[in-house]
XYZ file of C-alpha atoms in Angstrom:
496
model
C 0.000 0.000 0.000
C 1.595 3.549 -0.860
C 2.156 6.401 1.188
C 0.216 9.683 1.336
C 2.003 11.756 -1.599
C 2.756 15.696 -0.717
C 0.369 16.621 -3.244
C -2.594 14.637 -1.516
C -1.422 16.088 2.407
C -1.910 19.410 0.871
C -5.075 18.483 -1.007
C -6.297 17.051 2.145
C -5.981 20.364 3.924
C -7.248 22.545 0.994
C -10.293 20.223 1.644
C -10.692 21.086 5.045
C -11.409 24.073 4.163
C -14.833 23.036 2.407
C -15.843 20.397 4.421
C -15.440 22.289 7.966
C -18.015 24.150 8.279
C -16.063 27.373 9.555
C -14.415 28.203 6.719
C -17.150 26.991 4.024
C -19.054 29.380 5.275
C -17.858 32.765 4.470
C -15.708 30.962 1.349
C -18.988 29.681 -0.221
C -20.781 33.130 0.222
C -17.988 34.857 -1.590
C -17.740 32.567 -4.286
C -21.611 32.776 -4.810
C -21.394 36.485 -4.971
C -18.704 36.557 -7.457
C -19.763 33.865 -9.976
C -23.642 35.484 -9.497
C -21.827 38.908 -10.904
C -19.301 37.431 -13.154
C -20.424 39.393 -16.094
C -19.060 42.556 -14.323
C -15.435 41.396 -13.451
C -14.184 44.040 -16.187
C -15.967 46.787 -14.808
C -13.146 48.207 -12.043
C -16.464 50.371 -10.185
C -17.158 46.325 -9.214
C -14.779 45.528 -7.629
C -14.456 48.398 -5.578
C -18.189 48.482 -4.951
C -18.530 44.942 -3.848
C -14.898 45.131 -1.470
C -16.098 47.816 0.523
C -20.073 46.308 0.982
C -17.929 43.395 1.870
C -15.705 45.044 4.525
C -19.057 46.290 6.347
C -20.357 43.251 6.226
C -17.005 41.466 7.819
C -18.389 41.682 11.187
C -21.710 39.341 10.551
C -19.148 37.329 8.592
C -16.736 36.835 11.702
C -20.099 35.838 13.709
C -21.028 33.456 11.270
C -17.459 31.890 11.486
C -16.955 32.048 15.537
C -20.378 30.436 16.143
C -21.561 27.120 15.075
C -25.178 26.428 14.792
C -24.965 22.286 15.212
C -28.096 20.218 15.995
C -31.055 21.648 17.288
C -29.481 25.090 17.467
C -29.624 25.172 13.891
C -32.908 26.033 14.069
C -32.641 29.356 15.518
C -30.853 30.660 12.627
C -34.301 31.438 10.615
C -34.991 34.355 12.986
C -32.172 36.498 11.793
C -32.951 35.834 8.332
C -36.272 36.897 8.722
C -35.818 40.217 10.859
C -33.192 40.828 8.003
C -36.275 40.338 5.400
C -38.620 42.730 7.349
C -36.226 45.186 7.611
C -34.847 45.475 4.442
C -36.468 44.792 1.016
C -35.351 41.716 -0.868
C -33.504 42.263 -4.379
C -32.122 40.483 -7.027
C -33.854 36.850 -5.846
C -31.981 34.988 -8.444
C -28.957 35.484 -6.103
C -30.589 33.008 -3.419
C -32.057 30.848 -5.937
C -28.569 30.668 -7.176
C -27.031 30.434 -3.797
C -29.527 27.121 -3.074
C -28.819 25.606 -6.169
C -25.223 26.153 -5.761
C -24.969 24.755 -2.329
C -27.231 21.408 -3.526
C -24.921 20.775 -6.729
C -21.660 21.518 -4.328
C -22.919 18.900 -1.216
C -25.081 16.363 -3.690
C -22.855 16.480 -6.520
C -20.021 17.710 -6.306
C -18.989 16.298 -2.834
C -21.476 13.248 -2.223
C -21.355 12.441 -5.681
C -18.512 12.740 -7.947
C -15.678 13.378 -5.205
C -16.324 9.863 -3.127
C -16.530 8.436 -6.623
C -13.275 9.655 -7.517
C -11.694 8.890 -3.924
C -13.419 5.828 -2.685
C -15.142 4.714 -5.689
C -18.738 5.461 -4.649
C -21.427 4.657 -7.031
C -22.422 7.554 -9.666
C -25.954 7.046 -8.215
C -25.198 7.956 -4.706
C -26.820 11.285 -5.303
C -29.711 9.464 -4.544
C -29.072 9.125 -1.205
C -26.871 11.733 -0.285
C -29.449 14.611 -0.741
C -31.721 13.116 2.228
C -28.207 12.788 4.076
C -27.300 16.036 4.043
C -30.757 17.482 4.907
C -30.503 15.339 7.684
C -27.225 16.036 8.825
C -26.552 17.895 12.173
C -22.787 18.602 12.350
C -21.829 22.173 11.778
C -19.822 21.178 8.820
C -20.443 22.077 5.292
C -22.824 19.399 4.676
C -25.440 20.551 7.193
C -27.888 22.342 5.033
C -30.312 23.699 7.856
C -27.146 25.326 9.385
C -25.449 26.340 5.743
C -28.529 27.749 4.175
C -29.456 30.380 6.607
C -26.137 31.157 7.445
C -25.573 32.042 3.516
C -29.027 33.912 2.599
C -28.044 36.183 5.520
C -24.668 36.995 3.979
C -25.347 36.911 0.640
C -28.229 38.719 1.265
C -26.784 41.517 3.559
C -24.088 41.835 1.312
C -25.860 42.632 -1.725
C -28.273 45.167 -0.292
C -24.709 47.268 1.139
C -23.427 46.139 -2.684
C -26.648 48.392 -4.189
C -26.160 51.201 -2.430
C -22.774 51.573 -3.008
C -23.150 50.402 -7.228
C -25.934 52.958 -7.428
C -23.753 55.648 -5.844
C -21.487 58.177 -7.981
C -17.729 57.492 -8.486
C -15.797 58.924 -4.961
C -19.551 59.250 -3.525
C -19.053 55.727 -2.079
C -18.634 56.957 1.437
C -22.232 59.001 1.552
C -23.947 56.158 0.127
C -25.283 55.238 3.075
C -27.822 57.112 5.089
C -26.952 57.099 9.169
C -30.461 54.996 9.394
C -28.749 52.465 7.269
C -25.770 52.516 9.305
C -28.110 52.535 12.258
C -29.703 49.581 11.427
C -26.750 47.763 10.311
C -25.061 47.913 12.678
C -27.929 47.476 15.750
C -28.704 44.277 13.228
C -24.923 42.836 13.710
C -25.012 43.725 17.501
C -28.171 41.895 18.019
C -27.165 38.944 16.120
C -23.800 38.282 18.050
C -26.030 38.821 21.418
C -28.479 36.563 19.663
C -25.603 33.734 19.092
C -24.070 34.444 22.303
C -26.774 33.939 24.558
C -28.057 30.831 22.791
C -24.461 29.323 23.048
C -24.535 30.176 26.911
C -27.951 29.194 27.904
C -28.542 26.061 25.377
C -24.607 24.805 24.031
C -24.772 22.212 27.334
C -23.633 19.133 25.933
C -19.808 19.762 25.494
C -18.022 16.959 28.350
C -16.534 18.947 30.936
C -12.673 19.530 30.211
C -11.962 19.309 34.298
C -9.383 16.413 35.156
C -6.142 17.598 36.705
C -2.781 16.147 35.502
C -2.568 12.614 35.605
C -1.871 11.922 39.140
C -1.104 7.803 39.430
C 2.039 6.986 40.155
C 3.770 5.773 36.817
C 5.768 2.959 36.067
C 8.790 4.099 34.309
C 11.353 1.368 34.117
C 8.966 -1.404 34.955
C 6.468 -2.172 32.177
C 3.645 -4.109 32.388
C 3.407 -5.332 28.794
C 6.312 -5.570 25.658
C 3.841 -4.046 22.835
C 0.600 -2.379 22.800
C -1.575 -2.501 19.707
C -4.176 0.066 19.421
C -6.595 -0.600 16.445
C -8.430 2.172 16.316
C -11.937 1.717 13.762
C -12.385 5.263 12.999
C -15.881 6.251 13.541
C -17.468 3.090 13.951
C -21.002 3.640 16.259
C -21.166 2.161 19.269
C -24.917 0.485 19.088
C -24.391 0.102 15.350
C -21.167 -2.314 16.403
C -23.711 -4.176 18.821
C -26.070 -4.786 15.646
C -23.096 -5.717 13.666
C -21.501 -9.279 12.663
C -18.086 -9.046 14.373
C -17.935 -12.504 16.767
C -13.970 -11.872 16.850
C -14.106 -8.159 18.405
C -17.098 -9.283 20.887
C -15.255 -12.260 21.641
C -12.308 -10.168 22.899
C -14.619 -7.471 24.317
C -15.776 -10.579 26.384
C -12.691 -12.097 27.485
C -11.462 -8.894 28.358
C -12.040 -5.588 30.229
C -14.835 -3.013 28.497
C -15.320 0.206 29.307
C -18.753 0.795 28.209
C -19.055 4.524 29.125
C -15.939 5.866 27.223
C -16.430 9.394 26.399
C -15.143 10.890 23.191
C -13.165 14.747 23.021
C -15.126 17.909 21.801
C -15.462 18.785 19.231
C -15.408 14.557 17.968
C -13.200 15.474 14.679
C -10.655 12.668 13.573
C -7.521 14.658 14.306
C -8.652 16.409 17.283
C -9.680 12.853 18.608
C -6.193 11.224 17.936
C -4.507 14.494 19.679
C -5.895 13.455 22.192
C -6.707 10.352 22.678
C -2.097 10.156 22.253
C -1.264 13.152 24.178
C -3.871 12.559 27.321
C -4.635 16.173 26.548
C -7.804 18.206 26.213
C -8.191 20.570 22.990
C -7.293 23.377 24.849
C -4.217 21.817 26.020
C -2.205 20.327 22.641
C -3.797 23.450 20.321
C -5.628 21.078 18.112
C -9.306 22.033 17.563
C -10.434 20.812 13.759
C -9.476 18.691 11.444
C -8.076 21.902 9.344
C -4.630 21.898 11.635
C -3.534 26.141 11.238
C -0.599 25.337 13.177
C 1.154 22.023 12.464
C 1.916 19.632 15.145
C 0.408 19.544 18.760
C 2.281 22.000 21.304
C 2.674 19.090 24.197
C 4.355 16.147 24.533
C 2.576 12.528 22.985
C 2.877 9.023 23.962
C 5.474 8.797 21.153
C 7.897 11.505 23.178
C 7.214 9.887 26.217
C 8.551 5.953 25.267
C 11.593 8.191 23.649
C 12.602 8.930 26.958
C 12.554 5.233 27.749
C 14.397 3.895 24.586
C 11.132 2.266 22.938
C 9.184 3.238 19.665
C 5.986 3.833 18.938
C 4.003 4.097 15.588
C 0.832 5.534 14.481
C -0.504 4.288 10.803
C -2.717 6.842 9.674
C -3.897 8.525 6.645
C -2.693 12.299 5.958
C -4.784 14.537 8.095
C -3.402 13.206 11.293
C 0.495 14.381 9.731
C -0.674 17.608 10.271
C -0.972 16.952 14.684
C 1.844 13.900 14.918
C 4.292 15.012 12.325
C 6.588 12.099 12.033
C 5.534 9.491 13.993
C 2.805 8.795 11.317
C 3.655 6.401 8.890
C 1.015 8.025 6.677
C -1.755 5.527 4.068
C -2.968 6.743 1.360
C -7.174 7.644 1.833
C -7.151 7.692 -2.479
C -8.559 4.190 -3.047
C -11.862 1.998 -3.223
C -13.362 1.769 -0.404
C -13.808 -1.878 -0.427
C -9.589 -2.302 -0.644
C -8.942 0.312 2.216
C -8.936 -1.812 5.147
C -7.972 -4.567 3.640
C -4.120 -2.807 2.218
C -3.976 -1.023 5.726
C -3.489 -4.248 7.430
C -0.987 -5.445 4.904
C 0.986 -2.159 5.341
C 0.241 -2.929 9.082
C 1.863 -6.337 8.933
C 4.853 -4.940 7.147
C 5.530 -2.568 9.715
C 5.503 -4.533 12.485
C 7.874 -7.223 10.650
C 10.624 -4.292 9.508
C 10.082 -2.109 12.487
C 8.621 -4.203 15.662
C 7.155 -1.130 17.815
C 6.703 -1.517 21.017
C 3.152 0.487 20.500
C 1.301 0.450 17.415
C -1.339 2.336 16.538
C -3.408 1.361 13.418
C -6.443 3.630 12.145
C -8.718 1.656 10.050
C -10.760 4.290 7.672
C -13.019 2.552 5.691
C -16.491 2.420 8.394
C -15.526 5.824 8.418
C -15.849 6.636 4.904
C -18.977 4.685 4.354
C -20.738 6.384 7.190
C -19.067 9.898 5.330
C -20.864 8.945 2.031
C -23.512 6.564 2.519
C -24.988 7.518 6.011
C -24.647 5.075 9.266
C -28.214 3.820 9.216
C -27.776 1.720 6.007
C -26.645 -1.781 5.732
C -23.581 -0.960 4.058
C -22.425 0.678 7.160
C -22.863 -2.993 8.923
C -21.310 -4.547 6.439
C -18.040 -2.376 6.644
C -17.845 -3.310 10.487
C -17.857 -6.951 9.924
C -15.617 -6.503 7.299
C -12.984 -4.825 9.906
C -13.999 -7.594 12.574
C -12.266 -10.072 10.102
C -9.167 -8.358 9.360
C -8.396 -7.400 12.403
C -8.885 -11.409 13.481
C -6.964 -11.979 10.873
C -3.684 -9.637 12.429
C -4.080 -10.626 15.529
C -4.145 -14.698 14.291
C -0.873 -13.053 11.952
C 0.848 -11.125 15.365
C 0.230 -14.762 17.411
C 1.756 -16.612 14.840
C 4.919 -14.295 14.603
C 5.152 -14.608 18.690
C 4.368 -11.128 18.784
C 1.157 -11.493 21.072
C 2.931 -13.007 24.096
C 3.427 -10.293 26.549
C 1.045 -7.795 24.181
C -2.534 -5.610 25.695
C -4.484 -5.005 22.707
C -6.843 -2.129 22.625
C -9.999 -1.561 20.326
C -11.556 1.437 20.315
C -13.348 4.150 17.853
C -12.489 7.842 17.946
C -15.875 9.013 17.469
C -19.037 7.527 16.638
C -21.372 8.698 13.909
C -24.025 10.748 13.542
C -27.579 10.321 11.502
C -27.224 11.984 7.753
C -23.421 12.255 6.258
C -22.495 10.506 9.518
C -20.935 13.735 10.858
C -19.192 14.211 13.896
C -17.682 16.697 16.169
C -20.897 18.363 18.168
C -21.996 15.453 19.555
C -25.065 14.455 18.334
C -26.394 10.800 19.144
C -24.271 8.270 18.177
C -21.539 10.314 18.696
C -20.375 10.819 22.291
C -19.799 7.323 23.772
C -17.289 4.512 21.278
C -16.664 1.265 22.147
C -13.735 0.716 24.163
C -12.249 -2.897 25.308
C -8.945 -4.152 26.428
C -7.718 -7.993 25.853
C -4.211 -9.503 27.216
C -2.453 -11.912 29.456
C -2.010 -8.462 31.963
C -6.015 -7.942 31.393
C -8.839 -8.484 33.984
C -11.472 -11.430 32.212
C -14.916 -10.937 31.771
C -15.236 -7.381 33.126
C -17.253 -4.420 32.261
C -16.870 -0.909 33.611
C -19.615 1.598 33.524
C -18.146 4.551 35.263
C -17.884 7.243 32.967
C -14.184 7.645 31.401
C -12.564 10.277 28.517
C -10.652 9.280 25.464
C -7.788 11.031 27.085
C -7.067 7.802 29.180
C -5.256 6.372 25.910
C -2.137 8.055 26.518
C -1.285 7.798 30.453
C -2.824 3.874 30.067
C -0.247 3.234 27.395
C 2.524 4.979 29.493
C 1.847 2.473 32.414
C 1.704 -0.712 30.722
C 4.677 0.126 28.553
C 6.544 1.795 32.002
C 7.496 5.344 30.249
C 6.436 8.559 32.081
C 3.303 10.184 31.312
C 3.259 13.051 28.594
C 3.652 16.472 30.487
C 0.094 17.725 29.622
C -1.876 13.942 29.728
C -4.782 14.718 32.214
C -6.446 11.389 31.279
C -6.827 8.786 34.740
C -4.953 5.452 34.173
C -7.470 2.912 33.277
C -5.987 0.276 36.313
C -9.210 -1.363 36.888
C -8.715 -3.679 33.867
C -5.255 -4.713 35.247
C -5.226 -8.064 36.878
C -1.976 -6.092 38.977
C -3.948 -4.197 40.938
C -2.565 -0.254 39.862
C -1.105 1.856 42.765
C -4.468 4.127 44.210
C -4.250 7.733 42.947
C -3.446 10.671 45.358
């Protein structure tokens, strides 16, 4: 299996920009502007015309960026847009049509369509579907159309009514175009509208887990490690009571010999490379700096698992597609996300194999992608989603049978886990919806307890400072995550 080439990292983060729905946002409503006036690109009055509507407008555009509108809070955004339509009079309609259309062909076609064709090899039909997904959909990203479409008719609609004024105005009169009642209102319309956002973040934004653990606090084992390897397999976005309905006898058969924590929290917001940041650096968002999947900054700003068994002498590994190059930097050995869907698993183990038969890390950390992808572009509620579980159930059966066999499973804790679950529609995640907060979570070795489930509530951010114990390296400086010693059969020192 190849490598992530530079040219798909980069196209990976371009992406981000149009999938997250931050960024789409105020992107999209330019673009729609521009291509809705491209007949007037020559004319210089346009461009000066529609850059200085655009600067008074930059204020509801910051709003619209700063605050997401995910799940039910999505439905608040109608109010602004129609306060907006009773105070000022609607022109040029065709703009919104366009917008609509625009944003349909973009998320149905473009996206659901034609790019998981080209990527995964989604059918050409999947239109079908997708539409109904993306209605659907919950997550403030750019395929959540109740959040999207409001968000845009505001702008684009703001925008051009500033644009008129200023286009019907005289050359150097640009500056009196406005009366001070349109300023007035303008500007008492943008005030309201961040109050607006603000107090329905304060009062009704009351799902985000509470980010209050101190620093891990157990004492650590450094110098005398419970385990010679850890193997994290890590089924990236699989659901946790979609996994019960599934056919995967292996990973319930280990869940059941083992320990299972069946109350494991996931990080806010639930993105892939926020969840891996932490979920390796026992750190909360706020802590290692990463906070979407579009990384502004490269690398995390604290120490990971990886730094920590440096200390000691040991290696660790992560195999991973692109995006997560942009927290981990080099301790990804990065797959390619560029292939058929039905083949992505399956090469990721064989690349998996190879590295542990060249390299032997002492942890190794393998993201499988593809019940991911198929929750991405076929929704999580649909038997293909099933069928992509049991699908990973046998390959990883068949790595651990390959790991036994190469006497690499004597003294070795595996963990299974998910980052995230899924939500309903484009299965998007990050907010929280159902199906996204609590993944399954299990443990399975010689070193852990049989037969045991654990329902106390736990955080993601256990990964690291677990893996630190059983592997006896210190803890990363910023890991805040509690050691997980109730699945030891050792019984763990008690925490201060």
């Amino acid at each position: 299996m190849k490598q992530a080439s530079s040219f798909e990292i980069v196209a990976a983060r371009c992406w981000n920009l149009l999938n997250e729905g931050k960024p789409f946002t105020p992107i999209f409503a330019v673009s729609v502007f521009l291509l809705y006036r491209s007949n007037q690109w020559l004319d210089s009055s346009f461009w000066t015309s529609a850059g200085l509507s655009l600067l008074l407008l930059l204020p509801l555009f910051a709003l619209c960026y700063c605050f997401d509108f995910p799940l039910f809070l999505r439905n608040y955004l109608w109010f602004p847009v129609i306060a907006a339509l009773l105070i000022w009079e609607p022109h040029n309609l065709s703009l919104y049509a366009a917008a609509i259309g625009l944003y349909f062909f973009f998320t149905v076609f473009f996206w659901g369509t034609f790019y998981y064709r080209m990527r995964i090899g989604t059918s050409w039909w999947n239109f079908k579907r997708f539409w109904k997904l993306v209605l659907k959909n919950s997550d403030s990203t750019s395929g959540n159309a109740q959040e999207q479409l409001p968000k845009l008719l505001l702008l684009l609609f703001l925008w051009n009514h500033s644009y008129r004024l200023l286009a019907s105005s005289g050359e150097g009169e640009w500056f009196t175009a406005f009366t001070e009642k349109d300023v007035l209102a303008m500007g008492i319309f943008t005030l309201s509208f961040g109050l607006y956002s603000w107090i329905l973040h304060a009062n009704l934004f009351d799902w985000k887990p509470k980010e209050t653990a101190p620093l891990t606090n157990t004492p650590d084992r450094t110098g005398k490690p419970m385990n010679e390897k850890v193997i994290v397999i890590v089924i990236d976005g699989m659901r946790k009571e979609r996994f019960e309905e599934a056919d995967a006898p292996f990973l319930k058969k280990l869940r059941q010999e083992g320990t299972e924590y069946t109350q494991m929290e996931t990080v806010y917001p639930a993105r892939t490379v926020v969840c891996f940041s932490s979920m390796f650096t026992g750190a909360y968002p706020r802590d290692h700096g990463i906070r979407s999947n579009m990384v502004w900054k490269l690398g995390i700003r604290v120490e990971s698992i990886f730094d920590s068994l440096r200390k000691v002498g040991k290696k660790g590994r992560l195999l991973g597609i692109a995006h997560l190059i942009d927290s981990m930097g080099d301790d990804v050995e990065s797959v390619t996300a560029v292939m058929h869907n039905d083949k992505a698993d399956r090469n990721i183990i064989d690349r998996a194999k190879k590295i542990m038969a060249e390299q032997n890390p002492d942890l190794f950390v393998v993201q499988m992608i593809a019940v991911d992808q198929t929750g991405h572009s076929m929704g999580v509620l649909y038997d293909e989603y099933l069928e992509k579980i049991a699908e990973a159930d046998r390959l990883v059966e068949e790595f651990v049978g390959w790991l036994d066999d190469q006497g690499m499973m004597n003294n070795t804790t595996l963990i299974i886990c998910a980052d995230h679950g899924q939500a309903d529609g484009i299965g998007g995640h990050g907010h929280l919806d159902e199906g996204e907060r609590f993944v399954p979570f299990f443990l399975h070795g010689k070193t852990i307890r049989q037969g045991i489930r654990i329902d106390e509530r736990h955080s993601l951010i256990s990964m690291a400072p677990t893996l630190a114990y059983l592997l006896g390296a210190p803890y990363p400086s910023a890991s805040r995550g509690q050691v997980l010693t109730d699945a030891f059969k050792e019984e763990g020192p008690h925490e201060t």
